[in-house]
XYZ file of C-alpha atoms in Angstrom:
176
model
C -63.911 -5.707 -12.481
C -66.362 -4.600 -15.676
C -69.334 -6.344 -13.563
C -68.688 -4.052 -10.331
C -68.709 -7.173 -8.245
C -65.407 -5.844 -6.511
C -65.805 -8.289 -3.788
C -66.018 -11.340 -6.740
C -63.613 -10.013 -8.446
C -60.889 -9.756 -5.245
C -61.822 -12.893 -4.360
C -61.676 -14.206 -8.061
C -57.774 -12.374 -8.600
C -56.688 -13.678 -4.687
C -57.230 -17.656 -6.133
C -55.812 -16.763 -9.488
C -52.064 -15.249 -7.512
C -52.206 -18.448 -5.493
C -52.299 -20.269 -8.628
C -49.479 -17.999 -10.062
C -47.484 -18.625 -6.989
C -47.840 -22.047 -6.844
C -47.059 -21.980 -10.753
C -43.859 -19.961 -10.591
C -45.675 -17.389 -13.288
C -43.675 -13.620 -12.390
C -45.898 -12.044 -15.410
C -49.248 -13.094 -13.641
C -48.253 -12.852 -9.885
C -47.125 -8.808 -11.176
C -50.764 -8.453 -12.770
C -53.007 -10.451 -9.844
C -50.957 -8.189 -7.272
C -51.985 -5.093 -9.391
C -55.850 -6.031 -10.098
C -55.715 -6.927 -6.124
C -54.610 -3.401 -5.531
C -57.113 -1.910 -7.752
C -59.566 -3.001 -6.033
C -58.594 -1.934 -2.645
C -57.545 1.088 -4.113
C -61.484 1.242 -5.084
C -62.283 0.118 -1.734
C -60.284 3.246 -0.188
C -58.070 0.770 1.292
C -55.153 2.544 0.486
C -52.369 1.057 2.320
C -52.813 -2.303 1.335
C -53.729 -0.747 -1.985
C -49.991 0.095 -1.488
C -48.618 -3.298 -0.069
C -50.096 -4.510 -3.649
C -48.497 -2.126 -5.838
C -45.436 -2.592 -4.286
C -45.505 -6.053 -4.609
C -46.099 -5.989 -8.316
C -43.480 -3.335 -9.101
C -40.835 -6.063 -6.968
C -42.524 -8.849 -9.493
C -41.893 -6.976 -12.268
C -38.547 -5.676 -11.281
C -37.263 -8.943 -10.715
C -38.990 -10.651 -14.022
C -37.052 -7.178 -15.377
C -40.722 -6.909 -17.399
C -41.709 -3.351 -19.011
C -45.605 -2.985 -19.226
C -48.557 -1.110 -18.389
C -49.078 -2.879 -15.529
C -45.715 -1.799 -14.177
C -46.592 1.872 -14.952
C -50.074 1.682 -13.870
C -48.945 -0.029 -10.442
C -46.468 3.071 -10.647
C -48.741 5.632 -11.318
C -51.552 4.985 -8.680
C -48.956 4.653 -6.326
C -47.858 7.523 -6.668
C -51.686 8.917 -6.618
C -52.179 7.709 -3.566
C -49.236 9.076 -1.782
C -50.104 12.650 -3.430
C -53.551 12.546 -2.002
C -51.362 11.664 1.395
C -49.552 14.543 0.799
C -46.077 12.679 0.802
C -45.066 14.631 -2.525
C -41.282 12.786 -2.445
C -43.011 9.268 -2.924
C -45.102 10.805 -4.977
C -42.653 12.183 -7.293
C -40.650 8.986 -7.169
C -43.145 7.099 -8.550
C -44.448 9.566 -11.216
C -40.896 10.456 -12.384
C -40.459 6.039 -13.344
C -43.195 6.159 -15.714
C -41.831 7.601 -19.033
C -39.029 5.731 -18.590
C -41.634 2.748 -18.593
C -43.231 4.025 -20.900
C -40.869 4.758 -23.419
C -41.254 0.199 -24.243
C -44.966 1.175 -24.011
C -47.314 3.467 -25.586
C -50.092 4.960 -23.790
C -50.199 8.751 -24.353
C -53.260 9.183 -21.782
C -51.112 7.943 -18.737
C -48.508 9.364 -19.659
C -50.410 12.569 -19.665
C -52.360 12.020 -16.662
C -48.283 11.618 -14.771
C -47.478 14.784 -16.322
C -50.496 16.057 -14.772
C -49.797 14.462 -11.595
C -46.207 15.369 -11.493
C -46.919 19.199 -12.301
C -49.657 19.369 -9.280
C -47.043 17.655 -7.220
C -44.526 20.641 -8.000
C -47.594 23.252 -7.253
C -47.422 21.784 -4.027
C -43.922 21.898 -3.513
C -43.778 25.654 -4.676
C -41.992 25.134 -7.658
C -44.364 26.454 -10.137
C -41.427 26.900 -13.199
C -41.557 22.630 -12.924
C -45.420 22.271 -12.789
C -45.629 24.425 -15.972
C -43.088 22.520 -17.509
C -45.060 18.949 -16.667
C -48.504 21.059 -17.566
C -47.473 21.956 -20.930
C -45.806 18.445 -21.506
C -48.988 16.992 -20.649
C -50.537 19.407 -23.399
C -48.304 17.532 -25.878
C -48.554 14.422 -25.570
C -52.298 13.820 -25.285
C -54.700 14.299 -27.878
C -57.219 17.590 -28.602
C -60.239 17.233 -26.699
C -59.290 14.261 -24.660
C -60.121 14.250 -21.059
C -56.102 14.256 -20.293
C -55.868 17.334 -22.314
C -58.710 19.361 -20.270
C -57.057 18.638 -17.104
C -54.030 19.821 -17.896
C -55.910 22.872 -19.515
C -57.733 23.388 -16.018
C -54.347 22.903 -14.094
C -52.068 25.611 -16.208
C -55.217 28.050 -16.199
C -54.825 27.472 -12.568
C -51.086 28.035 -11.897
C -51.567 31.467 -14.051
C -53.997 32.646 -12.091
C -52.076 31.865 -8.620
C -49.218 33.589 -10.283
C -51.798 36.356 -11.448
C -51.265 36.137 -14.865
C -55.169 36.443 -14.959
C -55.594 36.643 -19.028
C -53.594 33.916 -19.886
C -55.226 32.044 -17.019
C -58.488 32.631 -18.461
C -57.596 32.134 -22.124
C -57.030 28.115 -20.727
C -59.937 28.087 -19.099
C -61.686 28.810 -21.984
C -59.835 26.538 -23.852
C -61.101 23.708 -21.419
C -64.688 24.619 -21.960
C-alpha cells in the first residue's frame, strides 16, 4: 500500500487470504480481509469495502482476537455508513471501538471515533451527546495533533449552531 500500486497491492493481499484460507490462519485471513477493504475503500468501492470489513470483524470475532485491525475494520465501517447517512450502523460500529480499544492503545483512533461518534449525534439532533464525544475526543488525543484540531473545529461548530458564538470562536481560534 506505501508504493500506491493499489491495484498490486489488491492483487498481492487477494493471493496472500487464499493462502490464509487454505492455511487455516484466522489472524491473517482477519488482516488480508481488512487490507482488501482498504483498498476498495480507496477505490470508492464502498460496499465491498463493506463485505471486507465485515468479513474481518466475523474473523476476528470468531478467533475472539482484540487488535487494531479489529477496530480499524470497525471504525471505517462505521465511516462509511456515516458518509451514507445510516447514523444507527454508524453508531454501532463507532460505539465497539473503546471497548476494543481498551486491549489496545491508539489514542488517535480513538479520538478520531469520538470525533466520528459526536458528528453522528449532530446529525441525529442530539447535540448534549456530540459535545460529550467532542470534548472526550479533546482528552484523549494529544495538543496539536491533527485529532485534536478536528475535534477543536467540530465543538467550535456545534457552539455556533447553538449560537453560543464566543465560545464558538474561542475553539476556532484554538484550532488555528
Amino acid at each position: 500500500l506505501k508504493t500506491g500500486n493499489y491495484s498490486k497491492s489488491l492483487e498481492f493481499y487477494m493471493k496472500a487470504l487464499r493462502f490464509y484460507q487454505i492455511s487455516g490462519n484466522g489472524p491473517k485471513i482477519a488482516e488480508m480481509f481488512f487490507q482488501t477493504g482498504n483498498i476498495r475503500d480507496i477505490f470508492s468501492d464502498y460496499e465491498l469495502a463493506l463485505v471486507h470489513y465485515k468479513q474481518a470483524i466475523g474473523y476476528f470475532t470468531v478467533e475472539k482476537l482484540k487488535n487494531n485491525v479489529l477496530s480499524l475494520s470497525h471504525f471505517h465501517s462505521g465511516r462509511i455508513y456515516f458518509e451514507k447517512k445510516d447514523y444507527k450502523q454508524a453508531l454501532a460500529h463507532f460505539q465497539i471501538i473503546p471497548e476494543q480499544l481498551l486491549l489496545v492503545t491508539d489514542s488517535g483512533l480513538m479520538a478520531k471515533t469520538q470525533v466520528y461518534i459526536g458528528r453522528v449525534y449532530v446529525n441525529l439532533l442530539a447535540p448534549e451527546n456530540a459535545e460529550k464525544h467532542f470534548r472526550a475526543a479533546l482528552q484523549t488525543s494529544s495538543a496539536n495533533s491533527e485529532e485534536y484540531v478536528f475535534a477543536l473545529i467540530e465543538l467550535g461548530n456545534l457552539l455556533a449552531m447553538q449560537r453560543s458564538y464566543n465560545s464558538s470562536l474561542n475553539y476556532f481560534l484554538q484550532a488555528s
